[in-house]
Short mmCIF file of C-alpha atoms in Angstrom, two decimals:
data_model
loop_
_atom_site.label_atom_id
_atom_site.label_comp_id
_atom_site.label_asym_id
_atom_site.label_seq_id
_atom_site.Cartn_x
_atom_site.Cartn_y
_atom_site.Cartn_z
CA MET A 1 21.54 -55.79 -15.66
CA SER A 2 20.16 -55.60 -12.15
CA PHE A 3 18.73 -52.20 -11.24
CA ILE A 4 18.68 -53.00 -7.53
CA GLU A 5 22.18 -52.66 -6.12
CA LEU A 6 22.73 -53.28 -2.41
CA LYS A 7 26.06 -52.27 -0.91
CA THR A 8 24.96 -52.65 2.70
CA ALA A 9 22.17 -54.28 4.65
CA LEU A 10 19.00 -52.20 4.67
CA PRO A 11 19.04 -49.92 6.51
CA GLY A 12 22.79 -49.29 6.32
CA PRO A 13 24.97 -47.57 8.95
CA LYS A 14 24.02 -44.03 7.88
CA GLY A 15 20.41 -45.07 7.56
CA LEU A 16 20.34 -46.39 11.11
CA VAL A 17 21.64 -43.07 12.40
CA ALA A 18 18.98 -41.17 10.45
CA LEU A 19 16.22 -43.47 11.69
CA GLU A 20 17.36 -42.87 15.27
CA ARG A 21 17.18 -39.13 14.59
CA ARG A 22 13.66 -39.62 13.22
CA LYS A 23 12.67 -41.52 16.36
CA ASN A 24 13.91 -38.69 18.57
CA ALA A 25 12.68 -35.75 16.48
CA LEU A 26 9.38 -36.84 14.91
CA PRO A 27 6.14 -37.99 16.55
CA ALA A 28 5.67 -41.73 17.00
CA GLY A 29 2.32 -41.50 15.23
CA LEU A 30 4.07 -40.62 11.96
CA ALA A 31 4.53 -44.23 10.88
CA ARG A 32 6.60 -45.43 7.93
CA SER A 33 6.29 -48.34 5.54
CA THR A 34 10.04 -48.93 5.09
CA ASP A 35 13.42 -48.18 6.69
CA ILE A 36 14.71 -46.43 3.55
CA VAL A 37 16.42 -43.05 4.09
CA VAL A 38 16.53 -41.29 0.72
CA GLU A 39 19.57 -39.58 -0.79
CA LYS A 40 18.23 -39.06 -4.32
CA ALA A 41 15.70 -40.45 -6.79
CA GLU A 42 15.14 -40.52 -10.53
CA GLY A 43 12.49 -42.22 -12.64
CA ALA A 44 11.58 -45.41 -10.78
CA LEU A 45 14.88 -45.61 -8.87
CA VAL A 46 15.73 -44.45 -5.36
CA TRP A 47 19.20 -44.24 -3.78
CA ASP A 48 19.54 -44.30 0.00
CA ILE A 49 22.17 -42.44 2.02
CA ASP A 50 24.35 -45.57 2.20
CA GLY A 51 24.61 -45.76 -1.59
CA ASN A 52 22.09 -48.56 -2.10
CA ARG A 53 19.95 -48.38 -5.25
CA LEU A 54 16.35 -49.52 -4.96
CA LEU A 55 13.21 -49.83 -7.07
CA ASP A 56 10.16 -47.81 -6.05
CA PHE A 57 6.79 -49.60 -6.23
CA ALA A 58 5.08 -47.18 -3.82
CA GLY A 59 5.61 -43.97 -5.75
CA GLY A 60 5.01 -41.80 -2.71
CA ILE A 61 1.59 -43.52 -2.45
CA GLY A 62 0.90 -42.74 -6.08
CA MET A 63 2.18 -39.18 -6.34
CA ILE A 64 4.91 -39.63 -8.94
CA ASN A 65 3.24 -41.28 -11.92
CA VAL A 66 5.56 -39.27 -14.20
CA GLY A 67 8.60 -40.49 -12.24
CA HIS A 68 10.95 -39.01 -9.70
CA ARG A 69 12.52 -35.71 -10.72
CA ASN A 70 10.98 -35.55 -14.17
CA GLU A 71 13.20 -33.27 -16.25
CA LEU A 72 10.40 -31.12 -17.67
CA VAL A 73 8.90 -30.63 -14.21
CA VAL A 74 12.26 -29.77 -12.65
CA ASN A 75 13.08 -27.26 -15.39
CA ALA A 76 9.69 -25.58 -15.01
CA ILE A 77 10.21 -25.19 -11.26
CA LYS A 78 13.72 -23.76 -11.78
CA ALA A 79 12.44 -21.24 -14.35
CA GLN A 80 9.66 -20.12 -11.99
CA LEU A 81 12.14 -19.70 -9.14
CA ASP A 82 13.94 -17.10 -11.22
CA LYS A 83 10.72 -15.07 -11.50
CA TYR A 84 9.01 -15.19 -8.10
CA ILE A 85 8.12 -17.83 -5.50
CA HIS A 86 4.69 -16.80 -4.23
CA THR A 87 2.53 -13.74 -3.76
CA CYS A 88 -0.74 -15.43 -2.60
CA SER A 89 -3.81 -15.80 -4.77
CA LEU A 90 -5.86 -13.92 -2.15
CA VAL A 91 -3.70 -10.85 -2.74
CA THR A 92 -2.59 -10.97 -6.37
CA THR A 93 -3.33 -12.84 -9.59
CA MET A 94 -0.63 -15.24 -10.74
CA GLU A 95 -0.60 -16.55 -14.30
CA PRO A 96 0.57 -20.09 -13.41
CA TYR A 97 -2.62 -20.44 -11.32
CA LEU A 98 -4.71 -19.30 -14.30
CA ASP A 99 -2.86 -21.56 -16.73
CA LEU A 100 -3.36 -24.63 -14.55
CA ALA A 101 -7.01 -23.85 -13.84
CA GLU A 102 -7.74 -23.42 -17.53
CA LEU A 103 -5.96 -26.68 -18.29
CA LEU A 104 -7.93 -28.62 -15.67
CA ASN A 105 -11.20 -27.03 -16.78
CA SER A 106 -10.52 -28.25 -20.31
CA ILE A 107 -9.55 -31.85 -19.56
CA THR A 108 -11.99 -32.95 -16.84
CA PRO A 109 -15.10 -34.83 -18.03
CA GLY A 110 -18.23 -32.84 -18.76
CA ASN A 111 -19.34 -30.49 -21.53
CA PHE A 112 -20.30 -27.57 -19.32
CA PRO A 113 -18.62 -24.41 -17.99
CA LYS A 114 -16.12 -25.30 -15.27
CA LYS A 115 -13.96 -23.53 -12.73
CA THR A 116 -11.04 -24.71 -10.59
CA LEU A 117 -9.93 -23.90 -7.06
CA LEU A 118 -6.39 -24.89 -6.11
CA ALA A 119 -5.22 -26.05 -2.69
CA ASN A 120 -2.22 -27.77 -1.11
CA SER A 121 -3.29 -31.31 -0.24
CA GLY A 122 -5.90 -33.91 -1.03
CA SER A 123 -7.50 -33.41 2.36
CA GLU A 124 -7.81 -29.68 1.82
CA ALA A 125 -9.30 -30.18 -1.64
CA VAL A 126 -11.89 -32.69 -0.41
CA GLU A 127 -12.83 -30.38 2.44
CA SER A 128 -13.23 -27.46 0.04
CA ALA A 129 -15.33 -29.55 -2.33
CA ILE A 130 -17.69 -30.58 0.48
CA ASN A 131 -17.92 -27.02 1.79
CA VAL A 132 -18.72 -25.67 -1.67
CA ALA A 133 -21.38 -28.36 -2.15
CA LYS A 134 -22.99 -27.43 1.17
CA TYR A 135 -22.98 -23.76 0.28
CA TYR A 136 -24.45 -24.42 -3.17
CA THR A 137 -27.23 -26.77 -2.04
CA LYS A 138 -27.89 -25.09 1.32
CA ARG A 139 -27.84 -28.58 2.85
CA ASN A 140 -25.56 -30.19 5.43
CA ALA A 141 -25.65 -33.97 5.00
CA VAL A 142 -22.99 -35.94 3.11
CA LEU A 143 -22.99 -39.57 2.00
CA CYS A 144 -19.70 -41.51 1.85
CA PHE A 145 -18.66 -45.15 1.77
CA GLU A 146 -17.04 -47.83 3.89
CA ALA A 147 -13.34 -48.41 3.15
CA ALA A 148 -13.04 -44.85 1.81
CA TYR A 149 -10.06 -42.63 2.51
CA HIS A 150 -10.54 -38.89 2.03
CA GLY A 151 -7.96 -37.32 4.35
CA ARG A 152 -7.01 -36.39 7.91
CA THR A 153 -8.55 -32.97 8.58
CA LEU A 154 -11.55 -32.97 10.91
CA LEU A 155 -14.08 -33.10 8.07
CA THR A 156 -12.14 -35.49 5.85
CA LEU A 157 -11.23 -37.77 8.76
CA SER A 158 -14.94 -37.89 9.52
CA LEU A 159 -15.46 -39.11 5.94
CA THR A 160 -12.59 -41.60 6.10
CA SER A 161 -13.20 -45.25 7.02
CA LYS A 162 -10.75 -47.72 8.66
CA TYR A 163 -11.31 -46.58 12.23
CA ALA A 164 -8.45 -48.10 14.23
CA LEU A 165 -5.63 -46.88 11.99
CA PHE A 166 -6.83 -43.38 11.18
CA LYS A 167 -9.55 -42.28 13.61
CA LYS A 168 -9.09 -44.01 16.96
CA GLY A 169 -8.48 -41.59 19.82
CA PHE A 170 -9.07 -38.39 17.89
CA GLY A 171 -12.39 -37.54 19.48
CA SER A 172 -15.70 -36.37 18.09
CA TYR A 173 -16.26 -36.03 14.37
CA VAL A 174 -18.38 -33.91 12.07
CA SER A 175 -22.11 -34.64 12.23
CA ASP A 176 -24.49 -35.23 9.32
CA ILE A 177 -22.15 -37.73 7.65
CA TYR A 178 -23.69 -41.03 6.55
CA ARG A 179 -21.68 -44.07 5.51
CA ILE A 180 -22.82 -47.15 3.64
CA PRO A 181 -20.94 -50.19 2.28
CA ALA A 182 -19.29 -49.85 -1.13
CA PRO A 183 -19.57 -52.85 -3.45
CA ASN A 184 -16.69 -55.25 -2.84
CA VAL A 185 -16.97 -58.11 -5.30
CA TYR A 186 -14.19 -60.17 -3.67
CA ARG A 187 -15.87 -59.99 -0.27
CA GLY A 188 -19.43 -60.12 -1.59
CA ILE A 189 -22.25 -62.34 -0.33
CA GLU A 190 -21.70 -66.08 -0.56
CA GLY A 191 -24.01 -67.72 -3.05
CA LEU A 192 -24.61 -64.60 -5.11
CA THR A 193 -23.15 -64.06 -8.56
CA GLU A 194 -21.36 -60.76 -9.23
CA GLU A 195 -24.47 -59.48 -11.01
CA GLN A 196 -26.74 -60.51 -8.13
CA TYR A 197 -24.39 -58.97 -5.58
CA LEU A 198 -24.28 -55.70 -7.52
CA ALA A 199 -28.09 -55.65 -7.67
CA TYR A 200 -28.16 -56.25 -3.92
CA SER A 201 -25.68 -53.39 -3.34
CA ILE A 202 -27.81 -51.01 -5.38
CA LYS A 203 -30.90 -52.09 -3.44
CA LYS A 204 -29.12 -51.37 -0.13
CA LEU A 205 -28.09 -47.97 -1.52
CA GLU A 206 -31.73 -47.15 -2.23
CA GLU A 207 -32.73 -48.38 1.23
CA ALA A 208 -30.18 -46.05 2.82
CA PHE A 209 -32.34 -43.12 1.75
CA ILE A 210 -35.11 -44.58 3.87
CA SER A 211 -33.19 -45.95 6.84
CA GLN A 212 -30.38 -43.39 7.19
CA VAL A 213 -30.92 -40.07 5.43
CA ASP A 214 -33.44 -38.36 3.19
CA ALA A 215 -31.90 -37.86 -0.25
CA ASP A 216 -33.30 -34.34 -0.30
CA SER A 217 -31.15 -33.53 2.75
CA LEU A 218 -27.86 -34.50 1.06
CA ALA A 219 -25.48 -31.81 -0.10
CA ALA A 220 -23.05 -34.28 -1.65
CA ILE A 221 -22.21 -37.90 -2.35
CA ILE A 222 -18.45 -38.45 -2.44
CA ILE A 223 -16.81 -41.61 -3.77
CA GLU A 224 -13.46 -42.83 -5.09
CA PRO A 225 -14.12 -44.45 -8.50
CA VAL A 226 -11.40 -46.89 -7.46
CA GLN A 227 -10.97 -47.03 -3.70
CA GLY A 228 -7.32 -46.54 -2.81
CA GLU A 229 -6.62 -47.15 0.86
CA GLY A 230 -9.68 -49.43 0.87
CA GLY A 231 -7.85 -51.95 -1.34
CA PHE A 232 -7.94 -50.83 -4.99
CA LEU A 233 -11.60 -51.69 -5.29
CA PRO A 234 -13.07 -50.53 -8.60
CA ILE A 235 -16.63 -49.30 -8.12
CA PRO A 236 -18.80 -51.02 -10.75
CA ALA A 237 -20.02 -48.73 -13.53
CA ALA A 238 -23.67 -49.59 -12.85
CA TYR A 239 -23.27 -48.46 -9.25
CA LEU A 240 -21.71 -45.15 -10.27
CA HIS A 241 -24.51 -44.61 -12.79
CA LYS A 242 -27.06 -45.22 -10.03
CA LEU A 243 -25.34 -42.60 -7.87
CA ARG A 244 -25.45 -40.16 -10.77
CA GLU A 245 -29.16 -40.86 -11.26
CA ILE A 246 -29.89 -40.23 -7.58
CA CYS A 247 -27.85 -37.02 -7.56
CA ASP A 248 -29.69 -35.73 -10.63
CA LYS A 249 -33.08 -36.56 -9.17
CA HIS A 250 -32.48 -34.91 -5.80
CA GLY A 251 -30.12 -32.05 -6.65
CA ILE A 252 -27.13 -33.64 -4.89
CA VAL A 253 -23.56 -32.73 -5.83
CA PHE A 254 -21.67 -35.79 -7.12
CA ILE A 255 -18.00 -35.59 -6.06
CA ALA A 256 -15.40 -37.98 -7.50
CA ASP A 257 -12.28 -38.26 -5.36
CA GLU A 258 -9.57 -38.94 -7.96
CA ILE A 259 -6.64 -38.17 -5.67
CA GLN A 260 -5.03 -41.61 -5.90
CA CYS A 261 -6.87 -43.27 -8.80
CA GLY A 262 -6.61 -40.31 -11.19
CA ALA A 263 -3.67 -38.79 -13.09
CA GLY A 264 -3.52 -41.58 -15.66
CA ARG A 265 -2.95 -44.38 -13.16
CA THR A 266 -5.80 -46.57 -14.46
CA GLY A 267 -5.05 -46.02 -18.15
CA LYS A 268 -7.44 -43.10 -18.46
CA LEU A 269 -6.69 -39.62 -17.17
CA PHE A 270 -9.52 -39.93 -14.65
CA ALA A 271 -10.69 -43.30 -13.34
CA VAL A 272 -14.35 -42.26 -13.51
CA GLU A 273 -13.99 -42.13 -17.31
CA HIS A 274 -14.09 -45.94 -17.40
CA SER A 275 -17.76 -45.74 -16.38
CA GLY A 276 -18.85 -42.84 -18.56
CA VAL A 277 -20.29 -41.10 -15.49
CA ILE A 278 -19.65 -37.34 -15.32
CA PRO A 279 -19.26 -35.96 -11.78
CA ASP A 280 -20.22 -32.42 -10.76
CA ILE A 281 -16.83 -31.99 -9.05
CA ILE A 282 -13.55 -33.88 -9.48
CA VAL A 283 -10.91 -33.67 -6.76
CA SER A 284 -7.32 -34.14 -7.93
CA ALA A 285 -3.99 -34.23 -6.11
CA LYS A 286 -0.93 -36.49 -5.73
CA SER A 287 0.48 -37.15 -9.22
CA ILE A 288 -0.84 -33.98 -10.83
CA GLY A 289 1.95 -32.20 -8.94
CA ALA A 290 4.70 -34.75 -9.71
CA GLY A 291 5.79 -34.55 -6.08
CA MET A 292 4.91 -30.91 -5.44
CA PRO A 293 2.16 -30.20 -2.88
CA ILE A 294 -0.89 -29.21 -4.91
CA SER A 295 -4.51 -30.26 -5.27
CA ALA A 296 -7.48 -29.10 -7.30
CA ILE A 297 -11.24 -28.87 -7.07
CA THR A 298 -12.64 -28.73 -10.61
CA GLY A 299 -16.34 -28.66 -11.31
CA LYS A 300 -19.43 -26.95 -12.61
CA ALA A 301 -18.92 -23.20 -12.63
CA GLU A 302 -22.28 -22.52 -10.95
CA ILE A 303 -21.30 -24.76 -8.01
CA LEU A 304 -17.76 -23.39 -7.62
CA ASP A 305 -19.12 -19.83 -7.85
CA ALA A 306 -21.63 -20.36 -5.02
CA PRO A 307 -19.57 -19.19 -1.98
CA HIS A 308 -19.33 -15.47 -1.27
CA PRO A 309 -16.08 -13.59 -2.10
CA GLY A 310 -13.51 -14.57 0.52
CA GLY A 311 -15.33 -17.82 1.33
CA VAL A 312 -12.70 -20.09 -0.21
CA GLY A 313 -8.93 -20.10 -0.66
CA GLY A 314 -5.82 -20.10 1.49
CA THR A 315 -2.37 -18.57 1.81
CA TYR A 316 -0.45 -21.18 -0.16
CA GLY A 317 -3.17 -22.43 -2.50
CA GLY A 318 -1.99 -22.24 -6.10
CA SER A 319 1.70 -21.86 -5.35
CA PRO A 320 3.33 -20.87 -8.67
CA LEU A 321 6.09 -23.43 -8.16
CA ALA A 322 3.54 -26.19 -7.72
CA CYS A 323 1.38 -24.86 -10.57
CA VAL A 324 4.14 -24.92 -13.18
CA ALA A 325 5.11 -28.41 -12.02
CA ALA A 326 1.50 -29.55 -12.37
CA ILE A 327 1.14 -28.02 -15.82
CA GLU A 328 4.13 -29.96 -17.13
CA ALA A 329 3.04 -33.13 -15.34
CA ILE A 330 -0.50 -32.96 -16.72
CA LYS A 331 0.77 -32.42 -20.25
CA ILE A 332 2.53 -35.75 -19.87
CA LEU A 333 -0.29 -37.49 -18.00
CA LYS A 334 -2.94 -36.70 -20.60
CA SER A 335 -0.83 -37.72 -23.59
CA GLU A 336 -1.86 -40.80 -25.56
CA SER A 337 1.61 -42.30 -25.22
CA PHE A 338 1.57 -42.00 -21.42
CA LEU A 339 -1.91 -43.51 -21.07
CA ASN A 340 -0.92 -46.35 -23.40
CA ARG A 341 2.13 -46.96 -21.24
CA ALA A 342 -0.02 -47.08 -18.12
CA ASN A 343 -2.05 -49.86 -19.72
CA GLU A 344 1.13 -51.68 -20.80
CA VAL A 345 2.57 -51.52 -17.28
CA GLY A 346 -0.77 -52.64 -15.87
CA GLU A 347 -0.94 -55.60 -18.22
CA ILE A 348 2.54 -56.81 -17.27
CA ILE A 349 1.59 -56.58 -13.60
CA ARG A 350 -1.82 -58.22 -14.13
CA LYS A 351 -0.42 -61.25 -15.94
CA THR A 352 2.25 -61.72 -13.27
CA LEU A 353 -0.19 -61.37 -10.38
CA GLU A 354 -2.63 -63.85 -11.94
CA LYS A 355 0.17 -66.45 -11.94
CA TRP A 356 0.83 -65.77 -8.25
CA LYS A 357 -2.82 -66.39 -7.48
CA GLU A 358 -2.43 -69.87 -8.96
CA LYS A 359 0.87 -70.62 -7.18
CA TYR A 360 0.51 -69.22 -3.67
CA PRO A 361 -2.43 -70.00 -1.34
CA LEU A 362 -1.52 -66.84 0.59
CA VAL A 363 -2.73 -64.79 -2.37
CA GLY A 364 -6.48 -64.49 -1.97
CA ASP A 365 -7.14 -61.98 -4.71
CA VAL A 366 -5.40 -59.79 -7.27
CA ARG A 367 -7.23 -56.84 -8.82
CA GLY A 368 -7.13 -53.33 -10.15
CA ILE A 369 -7.39 -51.29 -13.33
CA GLY A 370 -4.54 -50.21 -15.58
CA ALA A 371 -1.36 -49.72 -13.57
CA MET A 372 -3.28 -49.49 -10.28
CA ARG A 373 -2.84 -53.08 -9.07
CA LEU A 374 -2.98 -54.89 -5.75
CA VAL A 375 -2.42 -58.26 -4.06
CA GLU A 376 -4.62 -59.31 -1.15
CA PHE A 377 -3.26 -61.89 1.32
CA VAL A 378 -5.42 -64.30 3.29
CA LYS A 379 -4.92 -67.10 5.79
CA ASP A 380 -7.51 -69.26 4.06
CA ARG A 381 -8.95 -68.84 0.59
CA GLU A 382 -12.30 -70.30 1.57
CA THR A 383 -12.92 -68.08 4.61
CA LYS A 384 -10.94 -65.18 3.12
CA GLU A 385 -9.62 -64.40 6.60
CA PRO A 386 -7.19 -61.46 6.17
CA ASP A 387 -3.50 -62.05 6.85
CA ALA A 388 -2.10 -58.66 7.84
CA GLU A 389 0.90 -60.30 9.51
CA ALA A 390 2.04 -62.00 6.30
CA THR A 391 1.51 -58.77 4.38
CA LEU A 392 3.81 -56.82 6.67
CA GLU A 393 6.33 -59.67 6.62
CA ILE A 394 6.40 -59.67 2.82
CA ILE A 395 6.82 -55.88 2.63
CA ARG A 396 9.74 -56.01 5.05
CA ASP A 397 11.35 -58.96 3.27
CA ALA A 398 11.05 -57.32 -0.16
CA GLY A 399 12.26 -54.05 1.32
CA ALA A 400 15.37 -55.73 2.64
CA HIS A 401 16.00 -56.88 -0.94
CA GLY A 402 15.64 -53.42 -2.45
CA LEU A 403 11.94 -52.95 -3.24
CA ILE A 404 9.94 -50.06 -1.77
CA MET A 405 6.25 -50.86 -1.13
CA ILE A 406 3.30 -49.96 1.08
CA ARG A 407 0.22 -51.73 2.39
CA ALA A 408 -3.46 -51.02 1.74
CA GLY A 409 -6.88 -52.52 2.40
CA LEU A 410 -9.49 -52.18 5.11
CA PHE A 411 -7.76 -55.03 6.97
CA SER A 412 -4.20 -53.88 6.08
CA ASN A 413 -3.70 -57.21 4.32
CA CYS A 414 -2.95 -55.95 0.83
CA ILE A 415 0.12 -54.69 -1.01
CA ARG A 416 -0.53 -51.92 -3.51
CA LEU A 417 1.63 -51.62 -6.60
CA LEU A 418 2.08 -48.00 -7.66
CA PRO A 419 5.36 -47.86 -9.57
CA PRO A 420 5.98 -44.73 -11.65
CA ILE A 421 4.40 -45.27 -15.07
CA VAL A 422 7.75 -44.34 -16.63
CA ILE A 423 9.30 -47.51 -15.20
CA THR A 424 10.97 -49.69 -17.83
CA ASP A 425 9.84 -53.25 -18.52
CA GLU A 426 13.15 -54.55 -17.17
CA GLN A 427 12.81 -52.60 -13.94
CA LEU A 428 9.20 -53.67 -13.52
CA ILE A 429 9.98 -57.36 -14.06
CA GLU A 430 12.90 -57.22 -11.64
CA GLY A 431 10.76 -55.61 -8.94
CA LEU A 432 7.96 -58.11 -9.43
CA GLN A 433 10.48 -60.94 -9.05
CA VAL A 434 11.72 -59.49 -5.75
CA LEU A 435 8.14 -59.33 -4.52
CA GLU A 436 7.38 -62.87 -5.66
CA ASP A 437 10.48 -64.18 -3.91
CA ALA A 438 9.28 -62.57 -0.67
CA ILE A 439 5.82 -64.10 -1.13
CA ALA A 440 7.37 -67.52 -1.76
CA ARG A 441 9.42 -67.29 1.43
CA ALA A 442 6.37 -66.25 3.45
CA GLN A 443 4.36 -69.09 1.95
CA LEU A 444 7.09 -71.62 2.76
CA LYS A 445 6.94 -70.65 6.44
CA ARG A 446 3.23 -71.40 6.50
CA LYS A 447 3.29 -74.91 5.01
#
C-alpha cells in the first residue's frame, strides 16, 4: 500500500487560506520549509487540513524520534493534567522534575555525581550551560566551531555560525567568543588523506590557543558531536579526545550539545558515546520531550552547584507536563530495541543514499551516523561547488509529492533525513523513493 495519499494539490484549498493567514499574522522572518498545514499526525504520518496524508522526514527538525503522538507520552500528559499543570520550580518542588532529573543523571555518560537543570528550549539550555561554566571557572571566554548551531538568544546566536541566515542584521554579539573550523572531511584540504587532514585540524586547534585565545582564559569549549545545521558532520573521535585532553589540562568545561544528534538518533543514546569521550556537561532537548518544549543541562554536580541560590532557573523550566512526557520518551529512547531500530533505519537510508551517489552527479556526498543521514548537492563533483538552488527545488518537488523535508548545511545545499525512528520499513522506502524521483527530475533538468 501507499502511505502517501494526495487528494488535492499541495497546498490544497484550505491550506492556501491558512498560508495566507500566516502571511498576514506572522512575521516574514519566520520562514518555513514546506507549504504543509497540519491537521493531525501519528507515528511518521502527517495529515494536512485538506485531507492529504504525507510522510514526515523532517520530524520537527529531529524532535519526534519516538514518533508523532506517541501513546505512552500522550497518556502521561493526560494523567498529569488531572493533577496539576504547573506551580514553578522556583516556588515549589514538583516530583516530575525530580524524576526526570534523576533519570538524566543516571543515563548520561560519566561515573561521577551529576545534577540536572531543566529549561524550555535548546537555546535556553545552551545559554545556561555556558553561564554555569563561566560561574564555575570564573572565566569569560568560550570556544566554539564554524558551522555550529547553538540557538537564537543573544549568547547562543553569538555562538552560532552561518551568518547570513541566522545572524545578519541583528547587531552586536557577545564578546569573548572564539570560533575555529571544525573538521569537515568532505571539504578537507586537497591532496591530504583523511588521516593527514585530521592531523592538520588538530594542529590548527592547538595553534588557536596561541593565535586567538589563551587556554587558561577559557570557561568552556562547546561542540556538537555531530553538527546538525552545519550538515550532519560527525566530529572525528580523535578530535573530540584532543578537546577532552585540552579541557582536562587547563580546567575548561567540556560541553557537548546533543540537542539534535542525541536522543538515540545516531544509534546510541548520546552521539558523543561513539567516541568514548565523557563531557562535563551534556545539553539535551528536542526529542527528549517527544514534541513538548523541554531541555536539560546535565553535568558534574560540582559545576552545576557553582551558581548562588537564585542564579539559575526560570518560570516554566521543568514544566510537569513536559517532564512526564520526557520521562516516557526517554524510557523508549534508551531501550535496546529502540537503539537497534535507529541503526536499522540508518542502514536502510545509508545503502539507498550510497546508490544515489553513484547515479546522480548532483549528489556530492552522503553521510551521517545511525538514522541521522544527509545528502549534499553540488554543481560539480570536482570543485564541490554547493547547489543550494537544486536543493530547494528538490525539497519543493518532493513536498508536492507528499514528503516533508528540510534543508541543512553551511551553504544550505543539503537535505537532512530525520524521520521518526518508529517509521516502518515500508514507509521509509516509499519516502526515499519520492525523494529519489525528485532528485532524478532535478538532475534531468541539468543535463
